[in-house]
Short mmCIF file of C-alpha atoms in Angstrom, two decimals:
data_model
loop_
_atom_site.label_atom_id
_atom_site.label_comp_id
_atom_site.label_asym_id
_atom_site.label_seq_id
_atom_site.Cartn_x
_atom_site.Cartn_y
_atom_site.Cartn_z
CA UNK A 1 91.04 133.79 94.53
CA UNK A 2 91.11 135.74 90.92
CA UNK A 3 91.88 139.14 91.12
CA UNK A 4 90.65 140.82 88.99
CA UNK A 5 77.93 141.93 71.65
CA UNK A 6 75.62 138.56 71.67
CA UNK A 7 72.31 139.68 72.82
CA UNK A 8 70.18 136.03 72.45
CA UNK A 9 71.14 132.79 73.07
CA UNK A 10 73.75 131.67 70.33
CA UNK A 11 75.01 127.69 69.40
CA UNK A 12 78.21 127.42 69.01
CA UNK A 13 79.60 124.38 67.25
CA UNK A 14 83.13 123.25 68.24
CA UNK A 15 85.19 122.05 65.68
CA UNK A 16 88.54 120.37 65.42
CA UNK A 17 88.50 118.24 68.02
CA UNK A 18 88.48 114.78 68.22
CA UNK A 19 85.44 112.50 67.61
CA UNK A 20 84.11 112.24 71.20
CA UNK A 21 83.83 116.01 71.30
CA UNK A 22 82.67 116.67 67.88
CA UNK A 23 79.37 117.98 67.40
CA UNK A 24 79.18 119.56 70.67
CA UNK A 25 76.90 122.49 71.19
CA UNK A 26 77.70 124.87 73.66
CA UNK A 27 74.89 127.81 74.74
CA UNK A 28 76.38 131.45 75.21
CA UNK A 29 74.25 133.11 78.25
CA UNK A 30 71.89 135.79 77.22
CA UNK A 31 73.88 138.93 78.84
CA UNK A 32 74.90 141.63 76.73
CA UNK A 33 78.40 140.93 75.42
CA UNK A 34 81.51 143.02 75.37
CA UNK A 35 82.50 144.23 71.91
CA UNK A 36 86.54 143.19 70.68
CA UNK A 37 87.39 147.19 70.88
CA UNK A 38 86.01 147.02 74.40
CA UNK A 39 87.68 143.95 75.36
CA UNK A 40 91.20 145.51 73.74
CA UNK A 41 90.24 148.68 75.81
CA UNK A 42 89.92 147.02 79.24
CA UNK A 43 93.55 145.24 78.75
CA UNK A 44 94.97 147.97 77.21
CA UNK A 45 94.00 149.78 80.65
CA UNK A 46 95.46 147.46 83.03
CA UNK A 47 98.80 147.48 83.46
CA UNK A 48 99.51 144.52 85.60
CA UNK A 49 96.97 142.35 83.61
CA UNK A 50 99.11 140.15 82.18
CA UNK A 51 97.84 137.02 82.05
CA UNK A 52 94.58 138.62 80.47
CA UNK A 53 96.25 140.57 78.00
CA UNK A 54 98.28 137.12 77.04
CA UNK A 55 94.22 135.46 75.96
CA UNK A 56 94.35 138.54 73.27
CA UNK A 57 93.01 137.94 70.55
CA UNK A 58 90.52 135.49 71.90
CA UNK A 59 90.93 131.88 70.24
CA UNK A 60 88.41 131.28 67.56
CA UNK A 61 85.07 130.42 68.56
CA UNK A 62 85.26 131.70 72.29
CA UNK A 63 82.77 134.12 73.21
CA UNK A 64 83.27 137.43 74.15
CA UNK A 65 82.90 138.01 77.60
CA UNK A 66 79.86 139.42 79.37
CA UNK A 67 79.75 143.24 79.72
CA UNK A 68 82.07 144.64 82.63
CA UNK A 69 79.33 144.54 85.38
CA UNK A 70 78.71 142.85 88.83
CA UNK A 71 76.54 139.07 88.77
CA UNK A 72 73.04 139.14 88.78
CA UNK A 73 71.28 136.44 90.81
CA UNK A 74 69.38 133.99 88.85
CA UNK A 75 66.71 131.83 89.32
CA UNK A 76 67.43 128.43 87.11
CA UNK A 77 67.77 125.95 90.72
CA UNK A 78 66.58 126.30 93.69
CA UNK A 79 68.61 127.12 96.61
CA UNK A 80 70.05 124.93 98.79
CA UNK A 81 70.82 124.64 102.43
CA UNK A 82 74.23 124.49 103.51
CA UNK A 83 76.11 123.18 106.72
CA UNK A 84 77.43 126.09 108.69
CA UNK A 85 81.22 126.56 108.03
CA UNK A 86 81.43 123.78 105.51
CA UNK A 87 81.57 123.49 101.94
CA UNK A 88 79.63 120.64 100.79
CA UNK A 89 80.02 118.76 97.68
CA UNK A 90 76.82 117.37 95.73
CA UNK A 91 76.96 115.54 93.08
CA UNK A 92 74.12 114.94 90.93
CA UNK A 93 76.25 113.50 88.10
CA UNK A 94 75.45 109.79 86.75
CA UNK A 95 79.28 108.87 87.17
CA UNK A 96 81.83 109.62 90.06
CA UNK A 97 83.68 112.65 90.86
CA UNK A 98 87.85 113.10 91.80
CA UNK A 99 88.98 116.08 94.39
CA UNK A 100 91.48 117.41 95.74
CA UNK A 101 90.82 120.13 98.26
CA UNK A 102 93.84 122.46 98.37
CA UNK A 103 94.57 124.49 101.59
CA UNK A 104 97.92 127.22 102.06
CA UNK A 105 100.20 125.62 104.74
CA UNK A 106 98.37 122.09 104.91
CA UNK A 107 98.61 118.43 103.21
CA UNK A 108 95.54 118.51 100.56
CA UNK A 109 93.11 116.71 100.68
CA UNK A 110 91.83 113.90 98.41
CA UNK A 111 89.04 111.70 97.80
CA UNK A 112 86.15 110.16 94.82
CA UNK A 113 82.72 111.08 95.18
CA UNK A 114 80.16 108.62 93.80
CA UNK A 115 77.14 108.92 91.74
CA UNK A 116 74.38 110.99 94.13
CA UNK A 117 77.16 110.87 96.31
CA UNK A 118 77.66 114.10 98.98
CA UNK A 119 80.82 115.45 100.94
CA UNK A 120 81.14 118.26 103.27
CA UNK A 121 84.74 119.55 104.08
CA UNK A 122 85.89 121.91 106.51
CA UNK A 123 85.71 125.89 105.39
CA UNK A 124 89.04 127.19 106.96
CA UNK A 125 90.69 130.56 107.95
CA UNK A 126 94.01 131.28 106.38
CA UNK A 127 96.09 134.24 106.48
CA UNK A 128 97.16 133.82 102.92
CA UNK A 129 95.85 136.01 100.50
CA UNK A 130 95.29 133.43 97.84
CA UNK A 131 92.79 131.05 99.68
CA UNK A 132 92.10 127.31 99.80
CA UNK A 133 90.60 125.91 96.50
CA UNK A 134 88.61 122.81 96.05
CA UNK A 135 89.38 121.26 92.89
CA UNK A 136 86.62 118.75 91.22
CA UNK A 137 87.29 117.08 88.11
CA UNK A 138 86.29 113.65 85.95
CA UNK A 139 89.44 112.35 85.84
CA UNK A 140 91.51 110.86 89.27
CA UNK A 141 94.77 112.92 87.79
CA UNK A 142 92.48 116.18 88.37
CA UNK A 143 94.11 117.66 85.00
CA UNK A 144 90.91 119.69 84.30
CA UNK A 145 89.35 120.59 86.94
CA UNK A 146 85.96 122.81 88.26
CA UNK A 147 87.75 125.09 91.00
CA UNK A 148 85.58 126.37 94.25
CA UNK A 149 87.94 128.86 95.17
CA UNK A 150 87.62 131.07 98.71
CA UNK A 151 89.18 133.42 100.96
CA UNK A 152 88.25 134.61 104.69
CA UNK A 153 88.59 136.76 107.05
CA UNK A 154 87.04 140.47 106.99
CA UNK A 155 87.31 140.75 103.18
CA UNK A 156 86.07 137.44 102.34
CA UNK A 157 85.15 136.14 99.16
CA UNK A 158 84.00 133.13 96.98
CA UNK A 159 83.95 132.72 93.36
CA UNK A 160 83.23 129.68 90.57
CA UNK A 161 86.17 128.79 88.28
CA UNK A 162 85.81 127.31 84.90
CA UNK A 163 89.21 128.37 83.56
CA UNK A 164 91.22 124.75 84.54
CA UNK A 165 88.64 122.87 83.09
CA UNK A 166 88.56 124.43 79.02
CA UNK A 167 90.40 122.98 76.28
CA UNK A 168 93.81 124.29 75.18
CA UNK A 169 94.82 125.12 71.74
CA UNK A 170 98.70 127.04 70.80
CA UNK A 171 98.85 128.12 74.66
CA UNK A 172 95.07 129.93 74.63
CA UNK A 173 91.90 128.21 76.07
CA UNK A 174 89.35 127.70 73.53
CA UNK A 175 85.67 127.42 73.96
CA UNK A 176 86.00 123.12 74.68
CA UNK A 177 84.01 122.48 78.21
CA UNK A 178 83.36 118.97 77.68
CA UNK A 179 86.24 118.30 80.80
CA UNK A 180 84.90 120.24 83.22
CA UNK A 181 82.37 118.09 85.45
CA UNK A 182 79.03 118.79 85.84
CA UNK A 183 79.06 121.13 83.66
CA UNK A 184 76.60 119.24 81.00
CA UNK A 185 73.71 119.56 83.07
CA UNK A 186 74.44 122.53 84.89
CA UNK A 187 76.64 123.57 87.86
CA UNK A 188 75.88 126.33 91.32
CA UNK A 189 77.79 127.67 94.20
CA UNK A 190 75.75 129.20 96.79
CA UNK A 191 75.51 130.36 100.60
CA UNK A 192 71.98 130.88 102.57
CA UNK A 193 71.50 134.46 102.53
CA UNK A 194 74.61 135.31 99.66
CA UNK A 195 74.92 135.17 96.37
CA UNK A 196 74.16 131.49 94.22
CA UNK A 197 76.42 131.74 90.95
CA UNK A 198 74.15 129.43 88.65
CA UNK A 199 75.45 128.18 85.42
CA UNK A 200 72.84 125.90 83.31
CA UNK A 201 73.38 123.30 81.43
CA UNK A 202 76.19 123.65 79.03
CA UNK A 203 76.42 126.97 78.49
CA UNK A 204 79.40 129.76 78.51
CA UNK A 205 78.13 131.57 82.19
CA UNK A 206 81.08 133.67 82.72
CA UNK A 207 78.45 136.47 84.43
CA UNK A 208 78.66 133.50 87.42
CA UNK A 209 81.87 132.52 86.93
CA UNK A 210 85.32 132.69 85.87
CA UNK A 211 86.17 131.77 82.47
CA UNK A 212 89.09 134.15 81.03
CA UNK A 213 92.37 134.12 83.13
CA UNK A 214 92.21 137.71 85.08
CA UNK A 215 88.70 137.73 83.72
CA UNK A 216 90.15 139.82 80.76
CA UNK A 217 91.27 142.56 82.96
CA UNK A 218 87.76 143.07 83.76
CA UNK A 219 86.39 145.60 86.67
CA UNK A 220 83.96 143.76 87.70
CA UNK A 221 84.09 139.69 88.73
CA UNK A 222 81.98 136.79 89.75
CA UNK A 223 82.69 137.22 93.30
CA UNK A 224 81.01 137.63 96.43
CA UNK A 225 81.89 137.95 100.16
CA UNK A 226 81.55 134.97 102.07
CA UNK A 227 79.78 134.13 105.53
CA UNK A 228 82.33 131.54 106.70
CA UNK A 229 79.36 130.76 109.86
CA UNK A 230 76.47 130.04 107.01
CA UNK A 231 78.64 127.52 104.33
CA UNK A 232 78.73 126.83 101.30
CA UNK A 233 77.38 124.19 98.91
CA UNK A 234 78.58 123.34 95.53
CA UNK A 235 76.26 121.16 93.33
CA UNK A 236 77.31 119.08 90.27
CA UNK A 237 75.04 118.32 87.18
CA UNK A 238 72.50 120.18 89.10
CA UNK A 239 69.86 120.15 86.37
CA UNK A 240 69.95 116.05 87.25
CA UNK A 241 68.38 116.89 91.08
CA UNK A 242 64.94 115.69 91.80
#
């Protein structure tokens, strides 16, 4: 698990990159947006932030992130059900899907997910504090990856993670998303009854999920607490389901 102004919908075109990526146009969520004094502010604060005070100054072209409050449910897909005490993978993709479910103290678990394809896996309890993490990506190395990231017991949570998945320029992310799966026609993570952290299609939703190692040093995060007994589902290129 992580620990710890735009005001309208903005295009951002990503440059440098090679032709396959060129051209790209990425949406930025409309949320209000952090200013750079408040973003230097909440890093400046922290003192065991590291790793968020490292992304400082953002590379060019990522956005800021989304003002330091909790996630507000959306409505962009409906809801699924889930399978009590699994996490099920959908995915609505037009091409396959490689994973690698990660769990403290146990052999991970690996597998490809076709087209329309669906796999539920086993939501475990774990006395370490980091939590399994179920790692989804395009490629069968799993190099950039979509994390669904969890922890149990009484304090319980589950979050979205983005952060594997961007491009990487000098050592800093940058705002390239065209690795992480699904993400092109729009990606959610929800429980019956909990929160669903809804990202549409291709655009910067860091109000749903995690984007900016330590999420900039930021109160607030994407998280909620988890209902081990209700599941989870996680649906790729949800904007494809019919």
């Amino acid at each position: 698990m992580h620990r710890h102004g735009l005001s309208t919908r903005s295009l951002i075109t990503l440059d440098a990159k090679p032709l396959a990526q060129r051209d790209t146009q990425l949406i930025v969520s409309n949320v209000e947006r952090m200013t750079d004094e408040q973003v230097a502010a909440a890093v400046t604060a922290s003192k065991s932030c590291t790793v968020g005070r490292a992304q400082l100054p953002l590379y060019p072209g990522v956005p800021n992130p989304s003002y330091d409050t909790g996630s507000q449910q959306l409505n962009i897909f409906p809801i699924p059900e889930s399978i009590p005490n699994k996490l099920t993978l959908r995915n609505y993709c037009s091409y396959e899907v490689f994973y690698v479910y990660e769990i403290p103290g146990a052999s991970a678990e690996t597998g490809c997910l076709s087209a329309g394809g669906t796999v539920p896996v086993d939501l475990v309890s774990t006395v370490d504090p980091i939590g399994p993490v179920f790692k989804m990506s395009k490629e069968s190395n799993l190099s950039k990856s979509v994390n669904v990231e969890y922890s149990s017991g009484s304090f319980g949570m589950y979050n979205l993670s983005l952060i594997s998945c961007l491009g990487v320029v000098d050592g800093k992310p940058d705002a390239d998303t065209s690795a992480c799966v699904g993400f092109e026609a729009g990606l959610q993570l929800s429980q019956p009854g909990g929160m669903a952290f809804q990202c549409a299609a291709n655009t910067w939703c860091d109000d749903q999920a995690y984007f900016y190692g330590e999420n900039l040093c930021k109160g607030q995060n994407p998280l909620h607490m988890l209902d081990q007994s209700k599941g989870l589902t996680m649906e790729l290129c949800v904007g494809n389901k019919t």
